[in-house]
Tab-separated table of C-alpha atoms in Angstrom:
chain	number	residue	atom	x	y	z
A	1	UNK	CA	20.180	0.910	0.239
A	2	UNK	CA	22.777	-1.983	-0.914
A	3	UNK	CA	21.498	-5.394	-0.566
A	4	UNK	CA	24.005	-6.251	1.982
A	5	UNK	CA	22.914	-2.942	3.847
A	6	UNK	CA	18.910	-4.040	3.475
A	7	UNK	CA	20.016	-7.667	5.061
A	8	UNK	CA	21.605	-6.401	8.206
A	9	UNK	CA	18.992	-3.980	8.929
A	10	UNK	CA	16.735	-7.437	8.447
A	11	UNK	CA	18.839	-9.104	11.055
A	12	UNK	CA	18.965	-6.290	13.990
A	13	UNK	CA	15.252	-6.138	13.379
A	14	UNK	CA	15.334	-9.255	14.163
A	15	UNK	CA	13.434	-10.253	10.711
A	16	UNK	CA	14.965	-13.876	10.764
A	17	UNK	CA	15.269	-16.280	7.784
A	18	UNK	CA	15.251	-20.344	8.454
A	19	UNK	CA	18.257	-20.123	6.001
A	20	UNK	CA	20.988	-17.799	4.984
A	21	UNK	CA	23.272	-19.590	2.398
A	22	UNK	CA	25.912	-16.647	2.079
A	23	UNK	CA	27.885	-17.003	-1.273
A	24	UNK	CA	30.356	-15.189	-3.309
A	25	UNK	CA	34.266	-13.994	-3.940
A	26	UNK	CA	34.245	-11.221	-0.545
A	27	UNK	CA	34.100	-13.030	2.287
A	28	UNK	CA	34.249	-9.932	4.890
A	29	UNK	CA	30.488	-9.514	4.002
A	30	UNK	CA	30.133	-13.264	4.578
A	31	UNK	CA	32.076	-12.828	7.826
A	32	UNK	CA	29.893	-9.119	8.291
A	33	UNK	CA	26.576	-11.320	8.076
A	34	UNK	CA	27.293	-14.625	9.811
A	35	UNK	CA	29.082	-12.712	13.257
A	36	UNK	CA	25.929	-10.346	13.550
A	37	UNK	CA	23.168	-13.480	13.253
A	38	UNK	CA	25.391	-14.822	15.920
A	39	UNK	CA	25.582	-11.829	18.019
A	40	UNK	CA	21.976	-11.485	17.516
A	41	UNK	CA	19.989	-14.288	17.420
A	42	UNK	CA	20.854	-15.956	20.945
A	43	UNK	CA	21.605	-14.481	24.056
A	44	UNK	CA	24.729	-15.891	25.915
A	45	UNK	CA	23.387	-18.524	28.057
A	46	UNK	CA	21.175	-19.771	25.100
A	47	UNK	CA	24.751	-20.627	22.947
A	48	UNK	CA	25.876	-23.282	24.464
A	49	UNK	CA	22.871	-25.902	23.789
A	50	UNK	CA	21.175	-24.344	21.230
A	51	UNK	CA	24.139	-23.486	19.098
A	52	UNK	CA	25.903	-25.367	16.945
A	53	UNK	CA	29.375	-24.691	14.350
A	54	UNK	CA	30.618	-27.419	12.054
A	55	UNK	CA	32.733	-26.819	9.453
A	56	UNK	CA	32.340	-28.130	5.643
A	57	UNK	CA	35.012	-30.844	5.214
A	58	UNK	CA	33.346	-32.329	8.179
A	59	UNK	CA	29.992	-33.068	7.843
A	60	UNK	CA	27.609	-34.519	5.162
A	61	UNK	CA	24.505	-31.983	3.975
A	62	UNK	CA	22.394	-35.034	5.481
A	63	UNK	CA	23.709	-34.792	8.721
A	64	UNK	CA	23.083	-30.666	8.446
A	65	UNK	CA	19.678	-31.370	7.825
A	66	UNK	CA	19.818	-34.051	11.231
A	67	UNK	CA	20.941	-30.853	13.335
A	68	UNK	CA	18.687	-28.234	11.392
A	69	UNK	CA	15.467	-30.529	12.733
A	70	UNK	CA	16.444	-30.380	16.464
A	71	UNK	CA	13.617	-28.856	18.489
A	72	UNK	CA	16.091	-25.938	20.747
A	73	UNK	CA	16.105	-26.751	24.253
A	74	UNK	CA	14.349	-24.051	26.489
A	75	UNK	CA	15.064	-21.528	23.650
A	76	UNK	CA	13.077	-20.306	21.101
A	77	UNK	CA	15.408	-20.628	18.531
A	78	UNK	CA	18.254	-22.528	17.702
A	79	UNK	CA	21.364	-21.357	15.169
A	80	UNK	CA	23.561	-24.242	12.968
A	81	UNK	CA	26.342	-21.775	11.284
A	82	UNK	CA	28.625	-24.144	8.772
A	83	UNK	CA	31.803	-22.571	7.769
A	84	UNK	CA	33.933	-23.467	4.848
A	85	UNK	CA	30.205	-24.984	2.658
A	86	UNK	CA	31.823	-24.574	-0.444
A	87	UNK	CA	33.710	-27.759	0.239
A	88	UNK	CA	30.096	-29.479	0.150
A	89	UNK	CA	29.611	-28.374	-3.548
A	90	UNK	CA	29.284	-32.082	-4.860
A	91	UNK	CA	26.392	-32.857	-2.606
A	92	UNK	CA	24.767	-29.134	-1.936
A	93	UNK	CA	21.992	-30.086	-3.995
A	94	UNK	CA	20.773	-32.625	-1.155
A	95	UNK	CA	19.316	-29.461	0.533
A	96	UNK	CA	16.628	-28.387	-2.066
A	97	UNK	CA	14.676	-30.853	0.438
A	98	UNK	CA	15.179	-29.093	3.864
A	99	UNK	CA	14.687	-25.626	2.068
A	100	UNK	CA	11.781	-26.483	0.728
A	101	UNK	CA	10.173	-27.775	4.404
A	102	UNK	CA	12.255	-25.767	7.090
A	103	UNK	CA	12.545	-25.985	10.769
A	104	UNK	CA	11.210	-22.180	11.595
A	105	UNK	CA	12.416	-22.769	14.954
A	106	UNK	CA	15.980	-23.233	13.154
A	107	UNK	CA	18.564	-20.410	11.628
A	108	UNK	CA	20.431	-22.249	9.124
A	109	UNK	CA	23.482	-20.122	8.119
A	110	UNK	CA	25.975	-21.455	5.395
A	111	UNK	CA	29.002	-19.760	4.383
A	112	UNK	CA	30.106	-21.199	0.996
A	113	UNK	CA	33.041	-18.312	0.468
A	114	UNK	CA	34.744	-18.009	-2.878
A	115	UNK	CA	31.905	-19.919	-4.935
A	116	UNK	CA	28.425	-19.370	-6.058
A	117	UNK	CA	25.729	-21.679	-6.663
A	118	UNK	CA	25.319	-22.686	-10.388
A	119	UNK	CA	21.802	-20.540	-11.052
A	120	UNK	CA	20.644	-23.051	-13.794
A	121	UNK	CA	20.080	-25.661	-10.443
A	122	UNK	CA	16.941	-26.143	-8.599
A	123	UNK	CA	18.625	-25.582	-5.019
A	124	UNK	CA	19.865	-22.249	-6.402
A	125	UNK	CA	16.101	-21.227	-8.056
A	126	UNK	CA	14.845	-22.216	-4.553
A	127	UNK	CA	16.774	-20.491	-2.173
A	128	UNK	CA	16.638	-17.743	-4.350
A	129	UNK	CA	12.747	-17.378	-4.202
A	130	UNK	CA	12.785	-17.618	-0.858
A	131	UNK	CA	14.717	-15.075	-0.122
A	132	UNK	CA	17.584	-17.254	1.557
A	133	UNK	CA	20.124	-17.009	-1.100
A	134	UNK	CA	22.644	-13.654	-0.877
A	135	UNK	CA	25.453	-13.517	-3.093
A	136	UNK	CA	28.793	-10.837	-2.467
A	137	UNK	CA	30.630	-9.729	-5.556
A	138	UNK	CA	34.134	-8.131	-4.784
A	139	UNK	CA	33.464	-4.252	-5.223
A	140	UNK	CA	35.508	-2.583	-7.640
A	141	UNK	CA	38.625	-0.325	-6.643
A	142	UNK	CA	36.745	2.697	-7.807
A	143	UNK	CA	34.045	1.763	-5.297
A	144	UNK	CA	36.526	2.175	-2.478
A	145	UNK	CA	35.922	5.652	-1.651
A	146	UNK	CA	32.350	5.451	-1.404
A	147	UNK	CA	32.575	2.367	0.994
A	148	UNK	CA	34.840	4.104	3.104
A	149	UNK	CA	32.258	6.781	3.447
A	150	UNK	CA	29.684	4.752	4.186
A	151	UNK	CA	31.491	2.635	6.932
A	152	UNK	CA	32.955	5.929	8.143
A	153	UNK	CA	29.411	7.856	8.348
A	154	UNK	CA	28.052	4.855	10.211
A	155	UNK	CA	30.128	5.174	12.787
A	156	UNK	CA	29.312	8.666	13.087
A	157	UNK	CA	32.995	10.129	11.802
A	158	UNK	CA	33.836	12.189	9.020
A	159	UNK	CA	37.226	11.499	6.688
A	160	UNK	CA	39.146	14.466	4.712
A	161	UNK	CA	39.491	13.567	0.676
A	162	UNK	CA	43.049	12.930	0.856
A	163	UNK	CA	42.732	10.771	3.831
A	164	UNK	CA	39.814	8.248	2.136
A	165	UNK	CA	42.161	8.203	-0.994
A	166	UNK	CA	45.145	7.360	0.786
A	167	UNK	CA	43.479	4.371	2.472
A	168	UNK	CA	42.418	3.188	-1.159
A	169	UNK	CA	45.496	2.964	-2.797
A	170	UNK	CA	47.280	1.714	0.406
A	171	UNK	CA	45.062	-0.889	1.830
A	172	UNK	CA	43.032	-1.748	-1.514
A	173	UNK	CA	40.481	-3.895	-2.256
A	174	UNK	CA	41.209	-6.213	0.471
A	175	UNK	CA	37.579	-5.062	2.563
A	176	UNK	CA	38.923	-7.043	6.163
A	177	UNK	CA	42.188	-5.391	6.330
A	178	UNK	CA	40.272	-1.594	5.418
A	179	UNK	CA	37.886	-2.225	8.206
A	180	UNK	CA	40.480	-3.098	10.617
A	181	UNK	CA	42.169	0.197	9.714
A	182	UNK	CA	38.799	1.907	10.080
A	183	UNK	CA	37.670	0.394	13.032
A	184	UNK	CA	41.800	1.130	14.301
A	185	UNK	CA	41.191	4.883	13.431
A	186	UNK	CA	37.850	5.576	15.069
A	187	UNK	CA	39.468	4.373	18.432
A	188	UNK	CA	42.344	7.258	17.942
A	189	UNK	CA	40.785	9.987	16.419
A	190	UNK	CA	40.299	13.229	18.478
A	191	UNK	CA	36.962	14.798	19.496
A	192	UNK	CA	36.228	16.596	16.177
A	193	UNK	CA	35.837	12.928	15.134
A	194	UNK	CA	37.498	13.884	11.456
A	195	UNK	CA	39.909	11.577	9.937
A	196	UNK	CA	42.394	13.448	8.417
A	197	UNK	CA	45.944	12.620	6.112
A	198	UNK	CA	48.009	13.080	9.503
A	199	UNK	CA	46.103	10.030	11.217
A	200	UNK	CA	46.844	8.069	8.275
A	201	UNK	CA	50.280	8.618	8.586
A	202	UNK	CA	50.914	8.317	12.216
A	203	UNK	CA	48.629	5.243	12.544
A	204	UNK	CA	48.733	3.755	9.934
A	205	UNK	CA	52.322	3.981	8.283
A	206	UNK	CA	51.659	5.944	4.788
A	207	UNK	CA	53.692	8.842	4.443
A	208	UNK	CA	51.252	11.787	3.916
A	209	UNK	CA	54.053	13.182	1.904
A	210	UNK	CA	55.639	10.190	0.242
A	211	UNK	CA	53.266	8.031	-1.270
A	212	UNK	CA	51.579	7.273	-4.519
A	213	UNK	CA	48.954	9.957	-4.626
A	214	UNK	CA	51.401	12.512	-4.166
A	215	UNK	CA	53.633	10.896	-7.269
A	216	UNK	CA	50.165	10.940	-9.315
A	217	UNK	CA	49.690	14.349	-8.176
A	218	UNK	CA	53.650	14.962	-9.285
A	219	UNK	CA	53.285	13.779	-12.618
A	220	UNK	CA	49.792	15.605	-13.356
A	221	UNK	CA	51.789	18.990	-12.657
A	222	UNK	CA	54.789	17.695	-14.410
A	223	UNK	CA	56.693	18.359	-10.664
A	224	UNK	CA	59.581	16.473	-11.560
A	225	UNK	CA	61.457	17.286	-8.910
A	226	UNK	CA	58.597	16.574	-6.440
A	227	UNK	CA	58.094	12.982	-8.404
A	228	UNK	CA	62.403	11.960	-7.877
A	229	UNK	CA	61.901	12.842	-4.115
A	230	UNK	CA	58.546	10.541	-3.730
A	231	UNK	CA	60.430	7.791	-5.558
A	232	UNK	CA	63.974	8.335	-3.588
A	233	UNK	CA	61.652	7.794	-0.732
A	234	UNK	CA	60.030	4.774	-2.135
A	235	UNK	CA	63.760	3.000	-2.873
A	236	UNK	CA	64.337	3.669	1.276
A	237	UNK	CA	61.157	1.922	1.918
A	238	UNK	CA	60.244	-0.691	-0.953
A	239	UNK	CA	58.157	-2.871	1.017
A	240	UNK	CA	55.510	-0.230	1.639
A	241	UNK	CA	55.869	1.315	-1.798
A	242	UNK	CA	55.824	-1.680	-4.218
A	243	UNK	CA	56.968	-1.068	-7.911
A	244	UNK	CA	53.723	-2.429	-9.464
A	245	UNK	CA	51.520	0.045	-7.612
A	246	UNK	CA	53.481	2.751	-8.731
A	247	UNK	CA	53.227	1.321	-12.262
A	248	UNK	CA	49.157	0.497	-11.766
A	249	UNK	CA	48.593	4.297	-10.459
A	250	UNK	CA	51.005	6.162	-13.390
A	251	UNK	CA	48.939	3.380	-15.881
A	252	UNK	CA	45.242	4.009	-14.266
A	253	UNK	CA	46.260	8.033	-14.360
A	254	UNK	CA	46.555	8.257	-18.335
A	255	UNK	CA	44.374	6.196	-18.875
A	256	UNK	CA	41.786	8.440	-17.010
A	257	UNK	CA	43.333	11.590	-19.095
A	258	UNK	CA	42.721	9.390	-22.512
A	259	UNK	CA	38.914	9.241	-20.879
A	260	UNK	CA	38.665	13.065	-20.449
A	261	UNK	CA	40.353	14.204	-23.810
A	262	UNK	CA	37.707	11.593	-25.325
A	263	UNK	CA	34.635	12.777	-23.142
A	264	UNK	CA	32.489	15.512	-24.543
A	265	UNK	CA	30.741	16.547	-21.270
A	266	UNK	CA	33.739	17.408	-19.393
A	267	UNK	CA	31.732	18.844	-16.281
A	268	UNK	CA	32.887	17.876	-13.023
A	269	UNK	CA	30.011	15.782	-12.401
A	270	UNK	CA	30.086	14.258	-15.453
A	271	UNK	CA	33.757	13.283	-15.145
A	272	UNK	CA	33.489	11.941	-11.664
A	273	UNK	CA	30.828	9.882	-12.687
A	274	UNK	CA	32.836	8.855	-15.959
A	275	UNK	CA	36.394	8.085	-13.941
A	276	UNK	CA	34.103	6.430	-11.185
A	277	UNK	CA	36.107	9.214	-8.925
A	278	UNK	CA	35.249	11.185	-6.032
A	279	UNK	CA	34.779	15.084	-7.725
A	280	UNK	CA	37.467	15.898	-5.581
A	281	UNK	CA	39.843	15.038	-7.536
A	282	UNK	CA	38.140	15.765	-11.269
A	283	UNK	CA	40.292	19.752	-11.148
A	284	UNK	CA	43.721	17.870	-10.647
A	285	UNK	CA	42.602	15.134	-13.339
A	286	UNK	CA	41.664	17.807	-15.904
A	287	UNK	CA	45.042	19.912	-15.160
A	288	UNK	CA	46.716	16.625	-16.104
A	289	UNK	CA	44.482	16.248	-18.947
A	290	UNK	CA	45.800	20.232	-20.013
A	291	UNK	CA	49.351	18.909	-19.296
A	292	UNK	CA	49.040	15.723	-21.458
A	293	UNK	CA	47.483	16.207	-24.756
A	294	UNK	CA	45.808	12.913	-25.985
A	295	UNK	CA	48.600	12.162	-28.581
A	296	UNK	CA	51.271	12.279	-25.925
A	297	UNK	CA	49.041	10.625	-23.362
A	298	UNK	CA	48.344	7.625	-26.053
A	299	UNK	CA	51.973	7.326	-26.196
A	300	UNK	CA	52.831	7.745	-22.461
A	301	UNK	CA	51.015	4.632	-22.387
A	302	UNK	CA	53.310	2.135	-24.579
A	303	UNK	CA	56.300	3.959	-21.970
A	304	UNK	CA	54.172	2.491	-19.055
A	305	UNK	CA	54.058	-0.746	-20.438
A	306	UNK	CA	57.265	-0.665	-21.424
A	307	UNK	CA	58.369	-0.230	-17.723
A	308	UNK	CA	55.709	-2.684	-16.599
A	309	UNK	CA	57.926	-5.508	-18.621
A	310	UNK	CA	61.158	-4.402	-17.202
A	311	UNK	CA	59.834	-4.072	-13.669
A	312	UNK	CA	59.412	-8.092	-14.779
A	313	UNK	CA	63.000	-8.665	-15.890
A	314	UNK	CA	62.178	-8.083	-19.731
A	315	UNK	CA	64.303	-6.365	-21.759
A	316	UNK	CA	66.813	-4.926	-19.049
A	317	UNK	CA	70.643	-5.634	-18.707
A	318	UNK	CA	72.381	-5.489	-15.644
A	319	UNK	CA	71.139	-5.034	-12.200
A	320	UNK	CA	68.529	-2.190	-12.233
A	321	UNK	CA	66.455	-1.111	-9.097
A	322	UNK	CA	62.864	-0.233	-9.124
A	323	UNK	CA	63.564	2.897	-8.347
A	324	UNK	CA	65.816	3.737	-11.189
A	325	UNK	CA	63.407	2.648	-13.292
A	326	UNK	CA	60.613	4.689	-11.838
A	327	UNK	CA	62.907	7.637	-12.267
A	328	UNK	CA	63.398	6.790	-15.786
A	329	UNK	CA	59.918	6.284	-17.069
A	330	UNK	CA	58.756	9.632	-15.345
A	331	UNK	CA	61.680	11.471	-16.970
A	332	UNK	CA	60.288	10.164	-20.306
A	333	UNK	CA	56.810	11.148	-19.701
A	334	UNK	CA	57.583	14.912	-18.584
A	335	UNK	CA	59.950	15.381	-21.092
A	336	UNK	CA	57.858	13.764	-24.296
């Protein structure tokens, strides 16, 4: 179990801190935490006296501590949520004081989003050995998948391969936006409650055809033909179909191959856990890898940077589209 995972089952236990000083760069698991202690902690008609939201550029950390002593009224608990804390960064150290001598009959929750407490200070080694400090890292792209599952089996759905992969490289690592999509999906999906590749497309707007899996997939089976009809597709629709994702997906591909030619376990497990890929997709990465040999694979890379530059306006003459230079960079790689 994830530490974000251990706190909310904490909170609908209804295992309550005095404080929850929620820091870090991903601020939908700030967001995830502060809306359930809200949804949890007072009924309704206990909200309006007993619950209180100020927001960072505001107030003073003395006059949080003020609000944190109030007694509720008829209640046994009262909530003080402070949004936007990282603005109080100069003078957070004032509440080493309150943390150290809480109100129990008080939830303090602090959302300091895109900052972390500096863990040589004494207000970080406190809140941290009380258990009141959480910090949320950004999860890596490769992590993706494995999120999706999770939210996905939570809710008591199931999603096809291609369909979690899809969502990945389409949505990315931006966690809000992927729940939304999620949350859009389970509301639409039929009774077998599976999420499959057509959903995506229909609901979502990703071709299940025309997109950048399918040019990966292209380029690993040296379908050229296949590849010039994805990226035809992508010059009718270039504000779904960016040029630098095209150029991150054709980079992170050989780069993967360079990983398999260089591993000597090449089992599928092995691989997937190498990659950081689902083991779904290990047989098309190691068909690729047959396709590519390492030498060529080393030098498809110095093509993709190449193409990364001119996609930037370096070293091209004239006016040349995206798209033509998609076409030319996976001409060069299936024909090296």
């Amino acid at each position: 179990m994830s530490p974000v995972e251990s706190l909310i089952k904490d909170i609908k236990n209804k295992n309550y801190k005095p404080i929850y000083f929620l820091a870090g760069d991903e601020p939908f698991f700030i967001d995830q935490v502060t809306d359930l202690l809200e949804a949890n902690i007072l009924p309704e008609e206990e909200k309006g006296f007993n619950q209180t939201i100020v927001y960072g550029q505001d107030v003073e950390v003395g006059q949080l501590i003020g609000m944190a002593r109030q007694y509720p009224m008829g209640a046994e608990k009262s909530v003080v949520i402070v949004k936007e804390a990282q603005h109080l960064s100069r003078s957070i150290d004032q509440l080493e004081m309150y943390a150290n001598q809480v109100q129990d009959s008080t939830v303090l929750i602090i959302n300091y989003k895109g900052n972390s407490l500096d863990k040589r200070k004494k207000i970080y080694k406190v809140l941290n050995e009380k258990g009141y400090y959480h910090e949320f890292k950004k999860i890596y792209e490769s992590e993706l998948p494995a999120w999706i599952e999770q939210k996905v089996g939570d809710n008591q759905f199931k999603i096809e391969p291609k369909a979690k992969f899809l969502l990945t490289e389409y949505v990315g690592a931006d966690l809000s936006r992927l729940n939304n999509e999620l949350e859009k999906l389970f509301t639409i999906v039929g009774a077998d409650k599976t999420i499959t590749p057509n959903n995506i497309e229909e609901h979502i707007g990703i071709s299940k055809d025309y997109n950048v899996f399918e040019l990966r997939n292209a380029i690993e089976t040296k379908n050229i033909e296949k590849a010039f009809k994805i990226i035809k597709y992508f010059e009718k629709n270039p504000k779904d179909n960016p040029y630098v994702v095209s150029i991150t997906t054709i980079f992170n591909l050989f780069t993967n191959i360079i990983q398999i030619h260089v591993t000597p376990d090449k089992s599928k497990q092995n691989l997937a856990k190498v990659l950081g890929i689902n083991p779904y997709f290990v047989q098309g990465m190691m068909t690729a890898a047959s396709n590519y040999p390492l030498k060529k694979a080393t030098r498809i890379i110095s093509f993709i940077r190449e193409y990364d530059l001119k996609g930037k306006g370096v070293g091209t003459t004239g006016n040349v589209t995206p798209s033509q230079l998609l076409i030319e960079l996976v001409y060069k790689i299936m024909n090296l």
